Coordinates of C-alpha atoms and ligand atoms in Angstrom, one line a residue:
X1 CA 113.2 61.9 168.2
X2 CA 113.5 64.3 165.2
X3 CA 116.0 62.5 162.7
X4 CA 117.1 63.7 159.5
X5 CA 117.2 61.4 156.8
X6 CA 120.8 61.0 154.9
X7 CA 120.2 59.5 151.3
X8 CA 123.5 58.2 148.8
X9 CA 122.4 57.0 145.4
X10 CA 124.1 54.3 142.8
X11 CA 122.8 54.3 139.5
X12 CA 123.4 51.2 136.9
X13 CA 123.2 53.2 133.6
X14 CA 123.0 51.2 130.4
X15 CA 125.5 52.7 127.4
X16 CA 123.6 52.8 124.0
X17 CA 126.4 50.9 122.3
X18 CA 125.2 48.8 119.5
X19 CA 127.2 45.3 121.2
X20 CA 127.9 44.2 124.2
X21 CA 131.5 46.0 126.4
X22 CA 133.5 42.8 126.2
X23 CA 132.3 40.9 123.1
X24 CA 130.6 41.6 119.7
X25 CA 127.1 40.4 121.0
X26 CA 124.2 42.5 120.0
X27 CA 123.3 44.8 122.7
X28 CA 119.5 44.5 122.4
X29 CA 116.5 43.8 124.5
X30 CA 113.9 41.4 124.3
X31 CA 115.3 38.7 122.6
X32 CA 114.3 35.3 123.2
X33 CA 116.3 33.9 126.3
X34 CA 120.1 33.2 125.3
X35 CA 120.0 34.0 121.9
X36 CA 122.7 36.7 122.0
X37 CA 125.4 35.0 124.2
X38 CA 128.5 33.6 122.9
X39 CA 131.8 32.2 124.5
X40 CA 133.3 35.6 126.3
X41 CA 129.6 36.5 128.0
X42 CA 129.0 33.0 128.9
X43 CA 132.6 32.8 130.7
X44 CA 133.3 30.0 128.9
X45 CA 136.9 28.5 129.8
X46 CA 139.8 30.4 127.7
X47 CA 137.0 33.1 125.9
X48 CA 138.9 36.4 126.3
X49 CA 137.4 39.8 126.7
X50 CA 138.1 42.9 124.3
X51 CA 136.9 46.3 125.2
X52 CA 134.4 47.8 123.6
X53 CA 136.0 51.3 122.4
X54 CA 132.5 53.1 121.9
X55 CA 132.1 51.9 125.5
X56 CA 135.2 53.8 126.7
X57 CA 133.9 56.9 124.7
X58 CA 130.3 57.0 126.0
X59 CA 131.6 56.3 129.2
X60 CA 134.0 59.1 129.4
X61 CA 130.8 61.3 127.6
X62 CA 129.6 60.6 130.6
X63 CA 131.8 61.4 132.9
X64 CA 132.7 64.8 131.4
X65 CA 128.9 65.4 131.0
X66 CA 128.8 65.4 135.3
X67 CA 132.0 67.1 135.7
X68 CA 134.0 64.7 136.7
X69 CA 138.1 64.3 137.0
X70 CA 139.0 61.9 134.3
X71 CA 141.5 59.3 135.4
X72 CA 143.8 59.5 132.8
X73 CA 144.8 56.0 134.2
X74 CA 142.2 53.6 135.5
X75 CA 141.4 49.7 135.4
X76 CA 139.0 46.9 135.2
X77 CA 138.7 44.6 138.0
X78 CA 137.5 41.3 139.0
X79 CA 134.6 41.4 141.1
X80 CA 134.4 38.3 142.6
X81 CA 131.1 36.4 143.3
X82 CA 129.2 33.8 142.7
X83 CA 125.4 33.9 141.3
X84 CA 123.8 31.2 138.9
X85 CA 123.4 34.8 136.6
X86 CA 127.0 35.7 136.8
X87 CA 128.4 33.1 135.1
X88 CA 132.3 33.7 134.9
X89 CA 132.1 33.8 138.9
X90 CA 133.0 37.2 138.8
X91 CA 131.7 40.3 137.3
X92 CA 134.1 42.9 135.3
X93 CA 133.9 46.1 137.5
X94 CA 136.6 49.0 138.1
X95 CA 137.5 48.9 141.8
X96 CA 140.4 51.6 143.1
X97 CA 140.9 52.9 139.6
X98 CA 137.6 53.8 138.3
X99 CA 137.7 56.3 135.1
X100 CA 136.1 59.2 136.9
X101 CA 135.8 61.0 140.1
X102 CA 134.3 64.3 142.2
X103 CA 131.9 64.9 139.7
X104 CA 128.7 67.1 140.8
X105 CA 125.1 67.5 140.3
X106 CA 123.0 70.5 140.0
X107 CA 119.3 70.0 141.2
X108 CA 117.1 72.8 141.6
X109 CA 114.0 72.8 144.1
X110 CA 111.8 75.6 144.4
X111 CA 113.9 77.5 142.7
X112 CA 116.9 76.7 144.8
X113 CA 119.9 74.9 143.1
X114 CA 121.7 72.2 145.6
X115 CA 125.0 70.6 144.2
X116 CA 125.4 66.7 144.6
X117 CA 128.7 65.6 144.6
X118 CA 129.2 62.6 142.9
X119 CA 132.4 60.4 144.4
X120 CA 133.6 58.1 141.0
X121 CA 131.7 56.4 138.4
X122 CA 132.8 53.5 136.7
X123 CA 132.5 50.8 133.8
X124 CA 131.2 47.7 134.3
X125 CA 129.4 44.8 132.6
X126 CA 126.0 44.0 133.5
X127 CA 125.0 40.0 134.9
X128 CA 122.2 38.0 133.3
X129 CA 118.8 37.7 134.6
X130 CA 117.5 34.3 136.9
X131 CA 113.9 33.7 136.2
X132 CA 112.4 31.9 139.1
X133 CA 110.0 29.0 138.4
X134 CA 107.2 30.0 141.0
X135 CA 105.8 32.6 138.4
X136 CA 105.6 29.8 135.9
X137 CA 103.9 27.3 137.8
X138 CA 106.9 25.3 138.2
X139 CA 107.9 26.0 142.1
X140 CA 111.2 23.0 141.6
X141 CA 112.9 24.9 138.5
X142 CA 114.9 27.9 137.8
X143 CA 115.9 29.6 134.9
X144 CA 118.9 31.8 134.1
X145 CA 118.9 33.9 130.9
X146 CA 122.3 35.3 129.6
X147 CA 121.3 38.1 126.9
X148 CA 121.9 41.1 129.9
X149 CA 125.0 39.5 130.8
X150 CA 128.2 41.8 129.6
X151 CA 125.5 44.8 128.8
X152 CA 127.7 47.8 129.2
X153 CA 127.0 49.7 132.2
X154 CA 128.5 52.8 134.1
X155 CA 128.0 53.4 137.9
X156 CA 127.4 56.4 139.1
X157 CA 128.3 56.6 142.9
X158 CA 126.7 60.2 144.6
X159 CA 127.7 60.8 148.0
X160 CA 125.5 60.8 150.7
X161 CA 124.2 64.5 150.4
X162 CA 120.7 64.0 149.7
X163 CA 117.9 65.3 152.4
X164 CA 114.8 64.0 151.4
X165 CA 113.2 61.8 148.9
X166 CA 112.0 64.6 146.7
X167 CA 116.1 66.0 146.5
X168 CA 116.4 62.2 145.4
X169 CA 113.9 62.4 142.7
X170 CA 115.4 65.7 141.5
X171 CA 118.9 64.5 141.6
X172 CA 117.5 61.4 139.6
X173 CA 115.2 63.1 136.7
X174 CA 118.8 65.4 136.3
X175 CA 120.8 62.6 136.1
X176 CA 119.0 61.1 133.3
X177 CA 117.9 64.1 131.8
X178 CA 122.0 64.4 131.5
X179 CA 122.7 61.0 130.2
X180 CA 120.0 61.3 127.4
X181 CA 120.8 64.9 126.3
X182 CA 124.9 63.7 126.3
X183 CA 123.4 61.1 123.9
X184 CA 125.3 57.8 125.8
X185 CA 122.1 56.1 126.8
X186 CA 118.7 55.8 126.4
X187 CA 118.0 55.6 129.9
X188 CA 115.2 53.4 129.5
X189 CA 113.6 52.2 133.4
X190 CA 111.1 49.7 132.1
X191 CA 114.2 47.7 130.6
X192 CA 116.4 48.3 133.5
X193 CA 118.8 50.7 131.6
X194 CA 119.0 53.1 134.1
X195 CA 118.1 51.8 137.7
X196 CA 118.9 52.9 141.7
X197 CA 120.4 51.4 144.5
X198 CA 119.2 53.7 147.3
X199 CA 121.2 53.8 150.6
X200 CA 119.3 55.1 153.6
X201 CA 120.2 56.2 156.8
X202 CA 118.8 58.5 159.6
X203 CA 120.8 60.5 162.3
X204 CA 119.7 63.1 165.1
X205 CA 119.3 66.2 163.6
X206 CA 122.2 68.5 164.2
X207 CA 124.6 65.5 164.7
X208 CA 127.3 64.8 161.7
X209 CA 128.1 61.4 162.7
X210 CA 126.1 59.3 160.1
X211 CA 124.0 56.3 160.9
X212 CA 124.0 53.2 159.7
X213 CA 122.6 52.4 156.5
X214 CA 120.7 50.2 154.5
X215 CA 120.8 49.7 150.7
X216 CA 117.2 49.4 149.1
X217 CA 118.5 47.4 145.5
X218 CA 117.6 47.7 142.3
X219 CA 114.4 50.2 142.1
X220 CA 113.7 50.9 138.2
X221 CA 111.0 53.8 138.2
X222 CA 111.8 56.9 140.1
X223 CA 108.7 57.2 141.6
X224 CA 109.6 53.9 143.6
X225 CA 112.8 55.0 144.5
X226 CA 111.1 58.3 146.6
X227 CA 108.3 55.7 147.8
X228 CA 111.0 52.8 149.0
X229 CA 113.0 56.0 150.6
X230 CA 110.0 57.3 152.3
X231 CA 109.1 53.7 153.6
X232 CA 112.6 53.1 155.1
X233 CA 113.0 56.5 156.5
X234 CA 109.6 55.6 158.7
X235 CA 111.1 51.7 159.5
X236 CA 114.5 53.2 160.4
X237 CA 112.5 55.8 162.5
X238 CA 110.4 53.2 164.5
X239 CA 113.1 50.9 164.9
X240 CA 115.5 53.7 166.4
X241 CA 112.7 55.2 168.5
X242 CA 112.3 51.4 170.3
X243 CA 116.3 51.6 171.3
X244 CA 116.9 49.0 168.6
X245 CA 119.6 49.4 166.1
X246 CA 120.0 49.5 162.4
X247 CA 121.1 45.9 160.6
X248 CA 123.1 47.2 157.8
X249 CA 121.9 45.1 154.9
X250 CA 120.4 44.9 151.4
X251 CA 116.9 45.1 151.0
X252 CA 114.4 45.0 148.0
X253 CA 111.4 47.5 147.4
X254 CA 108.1 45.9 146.6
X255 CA 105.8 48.2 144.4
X256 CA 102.7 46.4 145.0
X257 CA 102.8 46.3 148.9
X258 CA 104.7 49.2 149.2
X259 CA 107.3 48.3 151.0
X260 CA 111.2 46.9 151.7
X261 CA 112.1 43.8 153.1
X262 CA 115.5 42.4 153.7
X263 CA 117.2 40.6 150.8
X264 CA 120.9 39.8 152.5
X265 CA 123.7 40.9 154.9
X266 CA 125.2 43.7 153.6
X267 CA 128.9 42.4 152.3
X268 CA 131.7 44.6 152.0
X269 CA 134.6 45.3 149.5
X270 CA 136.9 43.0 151.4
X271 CA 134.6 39.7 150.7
X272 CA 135.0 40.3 146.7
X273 CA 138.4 40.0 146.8
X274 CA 139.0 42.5 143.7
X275 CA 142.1 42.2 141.8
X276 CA 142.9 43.9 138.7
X277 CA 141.6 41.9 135.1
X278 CA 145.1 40.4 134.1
X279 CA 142.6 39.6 130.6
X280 CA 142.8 43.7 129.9
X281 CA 145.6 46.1 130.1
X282 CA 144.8 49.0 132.1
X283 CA 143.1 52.2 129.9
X284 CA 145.6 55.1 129.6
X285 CA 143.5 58.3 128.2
X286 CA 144.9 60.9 125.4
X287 CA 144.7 64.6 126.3
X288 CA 144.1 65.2 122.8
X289 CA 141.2 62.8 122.8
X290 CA 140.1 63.9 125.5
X291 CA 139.7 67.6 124.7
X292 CA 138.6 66.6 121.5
X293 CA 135.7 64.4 123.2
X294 CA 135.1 68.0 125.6
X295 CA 134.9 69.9 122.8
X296 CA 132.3 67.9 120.7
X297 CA 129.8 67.7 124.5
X298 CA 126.2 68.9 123.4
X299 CA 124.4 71.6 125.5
X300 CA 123.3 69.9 129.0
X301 CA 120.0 70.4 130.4
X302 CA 121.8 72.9 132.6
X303 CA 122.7 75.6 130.1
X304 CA 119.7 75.0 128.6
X305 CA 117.4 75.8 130.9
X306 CA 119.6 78.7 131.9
X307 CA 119.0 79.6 127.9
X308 CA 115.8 79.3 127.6
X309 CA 115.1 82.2 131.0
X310 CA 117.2 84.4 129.0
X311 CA 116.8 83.7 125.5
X312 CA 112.9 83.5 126.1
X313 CA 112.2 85.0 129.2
X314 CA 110.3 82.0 130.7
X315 CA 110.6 81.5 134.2
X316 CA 113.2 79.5 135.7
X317 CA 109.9 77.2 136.7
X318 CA 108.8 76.6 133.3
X319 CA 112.4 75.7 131.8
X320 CA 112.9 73.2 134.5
X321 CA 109.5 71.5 132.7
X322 CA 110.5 72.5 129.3
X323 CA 113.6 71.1 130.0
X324 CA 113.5 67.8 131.2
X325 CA 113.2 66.1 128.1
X326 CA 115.5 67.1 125.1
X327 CA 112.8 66.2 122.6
X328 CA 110.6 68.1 124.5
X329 CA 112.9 71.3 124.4
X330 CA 113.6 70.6 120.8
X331 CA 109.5 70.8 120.3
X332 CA 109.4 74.3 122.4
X333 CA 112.4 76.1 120.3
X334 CA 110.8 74.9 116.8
X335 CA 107.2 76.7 118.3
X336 CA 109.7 79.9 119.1
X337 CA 111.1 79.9 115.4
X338 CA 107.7 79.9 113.7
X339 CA 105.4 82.0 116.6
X340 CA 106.9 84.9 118.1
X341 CA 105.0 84.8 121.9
X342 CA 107.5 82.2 124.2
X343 CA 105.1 82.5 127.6
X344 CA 102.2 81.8 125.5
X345 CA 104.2 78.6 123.2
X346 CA 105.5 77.3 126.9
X347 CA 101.6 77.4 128.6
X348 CA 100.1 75.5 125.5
X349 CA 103.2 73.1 125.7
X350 CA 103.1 72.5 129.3
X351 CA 99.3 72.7 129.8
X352 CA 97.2 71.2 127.1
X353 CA 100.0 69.5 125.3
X354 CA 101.7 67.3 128.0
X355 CA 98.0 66.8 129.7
X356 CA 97.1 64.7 126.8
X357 CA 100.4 62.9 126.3
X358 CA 99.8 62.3 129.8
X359 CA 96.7 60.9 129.5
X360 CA 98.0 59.0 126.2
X361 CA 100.9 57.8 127.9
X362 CA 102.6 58.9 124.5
X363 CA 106.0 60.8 124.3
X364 CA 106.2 64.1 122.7
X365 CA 107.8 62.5 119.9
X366 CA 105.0 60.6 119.6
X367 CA 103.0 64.5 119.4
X368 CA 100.3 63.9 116.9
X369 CA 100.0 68.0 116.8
X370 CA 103.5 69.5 115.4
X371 CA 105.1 72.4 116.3
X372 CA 103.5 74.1 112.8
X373 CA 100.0 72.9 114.1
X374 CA 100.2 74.0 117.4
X375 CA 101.3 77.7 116.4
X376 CA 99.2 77.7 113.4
X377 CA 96.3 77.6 116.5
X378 CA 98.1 80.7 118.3
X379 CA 97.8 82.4 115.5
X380 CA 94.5 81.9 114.6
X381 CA 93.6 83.1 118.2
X382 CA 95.5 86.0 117.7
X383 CA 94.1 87.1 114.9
X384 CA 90.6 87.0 116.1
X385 CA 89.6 83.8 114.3
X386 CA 88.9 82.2 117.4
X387 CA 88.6 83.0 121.0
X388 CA 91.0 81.1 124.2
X389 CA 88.3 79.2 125.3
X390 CA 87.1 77.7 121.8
X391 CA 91.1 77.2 120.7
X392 CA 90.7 74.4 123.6
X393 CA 88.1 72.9 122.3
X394 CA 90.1 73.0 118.8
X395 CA 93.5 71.9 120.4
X396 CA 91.9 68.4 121.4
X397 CA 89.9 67.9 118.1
X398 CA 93.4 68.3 116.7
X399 CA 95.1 65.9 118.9
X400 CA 92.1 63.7 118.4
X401 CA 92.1 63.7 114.9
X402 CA 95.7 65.1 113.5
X403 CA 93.5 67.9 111.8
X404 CA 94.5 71.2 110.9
X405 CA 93.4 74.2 113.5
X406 CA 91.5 76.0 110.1
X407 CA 89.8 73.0 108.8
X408 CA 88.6 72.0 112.1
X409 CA 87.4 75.6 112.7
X410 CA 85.7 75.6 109.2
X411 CA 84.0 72.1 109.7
X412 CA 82.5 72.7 113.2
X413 CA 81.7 77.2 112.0
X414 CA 84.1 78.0 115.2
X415 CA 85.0 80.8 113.8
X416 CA 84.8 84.1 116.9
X417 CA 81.5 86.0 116.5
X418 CA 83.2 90.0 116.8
X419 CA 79.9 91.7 114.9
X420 CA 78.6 93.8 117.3
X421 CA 75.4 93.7 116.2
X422 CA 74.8 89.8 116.0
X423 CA 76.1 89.6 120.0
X424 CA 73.8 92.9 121.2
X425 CA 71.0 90.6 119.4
X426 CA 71.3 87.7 121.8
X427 CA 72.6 90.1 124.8
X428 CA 69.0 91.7 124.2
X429 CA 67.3 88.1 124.3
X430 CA 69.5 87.5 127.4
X431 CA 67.8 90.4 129.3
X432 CA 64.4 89.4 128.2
X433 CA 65.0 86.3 129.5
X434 CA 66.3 87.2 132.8
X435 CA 64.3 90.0 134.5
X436 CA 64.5 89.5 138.3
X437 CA 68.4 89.3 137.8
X438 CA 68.4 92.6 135.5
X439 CA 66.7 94.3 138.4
X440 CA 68.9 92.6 141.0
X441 CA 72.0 94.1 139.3
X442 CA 70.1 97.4 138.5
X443 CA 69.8 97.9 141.9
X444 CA 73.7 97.2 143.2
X445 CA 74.1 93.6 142.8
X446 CA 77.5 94.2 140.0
X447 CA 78.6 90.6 140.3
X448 CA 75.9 89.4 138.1
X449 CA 77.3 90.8 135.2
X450 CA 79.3 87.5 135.3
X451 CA 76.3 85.7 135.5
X452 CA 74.9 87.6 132.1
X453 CA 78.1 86.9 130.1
X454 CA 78.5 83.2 131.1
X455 CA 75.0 83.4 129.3
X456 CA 75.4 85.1 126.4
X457 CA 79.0 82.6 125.9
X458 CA 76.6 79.6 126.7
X459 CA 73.8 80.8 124.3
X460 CA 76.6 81.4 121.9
X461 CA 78.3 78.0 122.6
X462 CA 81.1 79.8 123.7
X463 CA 82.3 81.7 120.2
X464 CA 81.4 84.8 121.1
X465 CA 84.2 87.5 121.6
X466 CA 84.7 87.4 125.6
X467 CA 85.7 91.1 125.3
X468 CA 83.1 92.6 123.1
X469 CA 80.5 90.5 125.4
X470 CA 81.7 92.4 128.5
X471 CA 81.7 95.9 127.1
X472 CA 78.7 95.9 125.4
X473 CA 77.0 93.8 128.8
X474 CA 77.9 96.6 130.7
X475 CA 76.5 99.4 128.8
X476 CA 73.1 97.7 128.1
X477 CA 73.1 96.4 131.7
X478 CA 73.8 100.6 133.2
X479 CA 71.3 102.1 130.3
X480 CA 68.2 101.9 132.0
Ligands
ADP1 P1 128.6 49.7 148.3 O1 129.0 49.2 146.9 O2 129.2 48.9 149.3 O3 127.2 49.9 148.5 P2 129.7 52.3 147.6 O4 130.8 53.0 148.3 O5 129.8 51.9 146.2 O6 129.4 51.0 148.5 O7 128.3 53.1 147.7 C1 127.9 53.5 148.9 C2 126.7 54.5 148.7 O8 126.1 54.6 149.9 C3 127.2 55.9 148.2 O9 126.2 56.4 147.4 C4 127.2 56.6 149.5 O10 126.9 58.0 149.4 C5 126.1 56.0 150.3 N1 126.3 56.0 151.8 C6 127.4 55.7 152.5 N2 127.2 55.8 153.8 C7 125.9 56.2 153.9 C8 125.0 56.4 155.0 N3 125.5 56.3 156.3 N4 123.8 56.8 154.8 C9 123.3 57.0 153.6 N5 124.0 56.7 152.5 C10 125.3 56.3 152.7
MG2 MG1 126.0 49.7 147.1
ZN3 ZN1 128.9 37.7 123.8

């Protein structure tokens, strides 16, 4: 059967506030177990909870960032469970009055833009972590740490518009490439400030009925997301094609094996039995401070990229990758203001540069080449100093070593040989050297001049002027 997959995304995003959303606890990561906890995150008896205003500000940030409908009235409420992590017995959420709703999404791939609708996102706090004792060596004990526990989150709910696993990577990279440029979280996977719940489900093609889903939990790198996606589109698919159904549940990715496996029945809104926090008074917005709070919103990655085809006159391609990263951006426009070629900024930036912060695994912040070393090269290329294919060579050194383009050129005598005579010199020794192919291309075989000038660059270790090689090549190679 040919099915198409049907993909809705819930992201847990972390707020960069400096405390916790309900009490004055340091909002911070890696601190040893339980050290920032106090009375209101440990849901001791009588602690009260007080909102965090910055909360309520980066949340909203938020919200307008993904075009949402503010709800000029919304409300916590209780969200009641019970988990050793959780330790009130019930989590702080927003339920039928969340701040935000019918937000949207732009993703763009192959050049085609797809808006996501988003349905709501709301405020919530974050439960603690449970650190089971099998890792530890002690199989009979488990631990519960309370630092994450009230970590102010927001939850953004997409409906289930998403095709395909690489449309869910897209709509993810733009999510948190809006979060980060909106300047409300860090967005930081490896601490679990920005993860996925991913709900998968695969119908007929052509039919609009959806199928029933499941809910992969929790996946905090979005390259796992695609691959858990991918992996429960071909269960789903195999299960379907025996006549069996789908068991709506939860299920958890694992990375190493590569695949999901069920956690727990899936539980529905009815068994939490929300009711509204009678501990906080429901949120009533401003317009003032709200237009005020519209009015201050940076430029998303949206406009920028839309910027940057104009403004520079890279392709749509290239500002998608120039884009994706504000720091990134910022590192592109400072090239622009002190080198006056865009295209050939944008190729450096997006070949050589990101290959070795790739290979680093460094951020660009991180750049040991600025953007006054990097066009300080381009120049030195363009005004003959050096050729392309040496200004590689140079480019590393300076990564390398945090070197200057000109003393590196200086120290190694990189510097472009352009003297005519010096290259007909070695083009002359070249011939010598090569007779049968000198009478090979004398009599019609052309493509050899390729192989003469790969020789003269190799016998020149590559400094010689490519062009000058060529022309002069070919009129020694016609003369007879
Ligand atoms: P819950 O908290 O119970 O998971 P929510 O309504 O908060 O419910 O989130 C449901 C998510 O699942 C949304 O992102 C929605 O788009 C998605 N979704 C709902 N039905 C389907 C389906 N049949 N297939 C895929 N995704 C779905
Ligand atoms: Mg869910
Ligand atoms: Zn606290």
């Amino acid at each position: 059967m040919d099915y198409e997959i049907v993909i809705g995304l819930e992201v847990h995003c972390q707020l960069k506030t400096k405390s916790k959303i309900f009490c004055s606890c340091p909002a911070e990561f890696g601190k040893p177990a339980n050290e920032n906890t106090c009375p209101v995150c440990l849901g001791m008896p009588g602690a009260l909870p007080v909102l965090n205003k910055q909360v309520l500000e980066y949340a909203v940030i938020a919200g307008l960032a993904t075009h949402c409908e503010i709800q000029t009235f919304n409300q916590f409420a209780r969200k009641n469970y019970f988990y050793p992590d959780l330790p009130k017995g019930y989590q702080i959420s927003q339920f039928d009055l969340p701040f935000a709703r019918h937000g949207y999404v732009t993703i763009n791939i192959d050049g085609k833009e797809k808006k996501i609708n988003l349905t709501r996102i709301h405020m919530e706090e974050d439960a603690g972590k449970s650190i089971h004792g099998e890792n530890l060596g002690q199989p009979e004990y488990s631990y519960v740490d309370y630092n994450r526990t009230g970590m102010p989150l927001v939850e953004i709910v997409s409906e289930p518009e998403l095709r395909s696993s690489e449309e869910a990577r897209a709509y993810l990279t733009e999510l948190k490439a809006i979060l980060e440029y909106a300047g409300v979280s860090e967005c930081n996977m490896e601490e679990g400030g920005f993860r996925c719940d991913a709900n998968v489900s695969l119908r007929p093609r052509g039919s609009e009925k959806l199928g029933t889903r499941t809910e992969v939990k929790n996946v905090n790198s979005i390259r796992f997301v695609q691959k858990a996606i991918d992996y429960e589109a071909e269960r789903q698919a195999k299960v379907l094609d025996q006549g069996d159904k789908i068991v709506q549940e939860t299920r958890l990715y694992d990375s190493d094996k590569g695949v999901t496996f069920s956690m727990r029945g899936k539980e529905e809104a009815h068994d939490y039995r929300y009711f509204p926090d009678p501990d906080l008074v429901p949120i009533i917005f401003e317009d003032d401070w709200l237009e005020k709070l519209k009015s201050e919103l940076p430029e998303l990655p949206e406009q920028k990229r839309h910027r940057f085809v104009k403004e520079y006159e890279i392709s749509e391609y290239d500002a998608g990758v120039l884009t994706v990263d504000r720091s990134l951006a910022s590192y592109f426009e400072e090239c622009n203001s002190l080198y006056a070629k865009p295209k050939v900024s944008a190729n450096w930036i997006m070949g050589d540069l990101l290959r070795e912060l790739k290979n680093d695994d460094k951020e660009i912040t991180d750049c040991p080449v600025t953007p006054k070393a990097l066009t300080d090269m381009l120049t030195l290329i363009d005004d003959g100093t050096i050729n392309g294919k040496i200004a590689k060579t140079v480019f590393e050194e300076m990564y390398q070593t945090g070197k200057t383009s000109e003393e590196i050129v200086k120290e190694k005598g990189l510097t472009q040989i352009t003297d005519n005579s010096e290259i007909l010199k070695i083009i002359d020794q070249i011939l010598e050297a090569n007779p049968s192919q000198l009478e090979e291309f004398r009599s019609g075989k052309e493509k050899l001049l390729g192989f003469f000038v790969g020789q003269v660059m190799k016998q020149t270790k590559g400094q010689a002027n490519p062009g000058i090689v060529n022309q002069l090549l070919k009129e020694k190679l016609k003369a007879p």
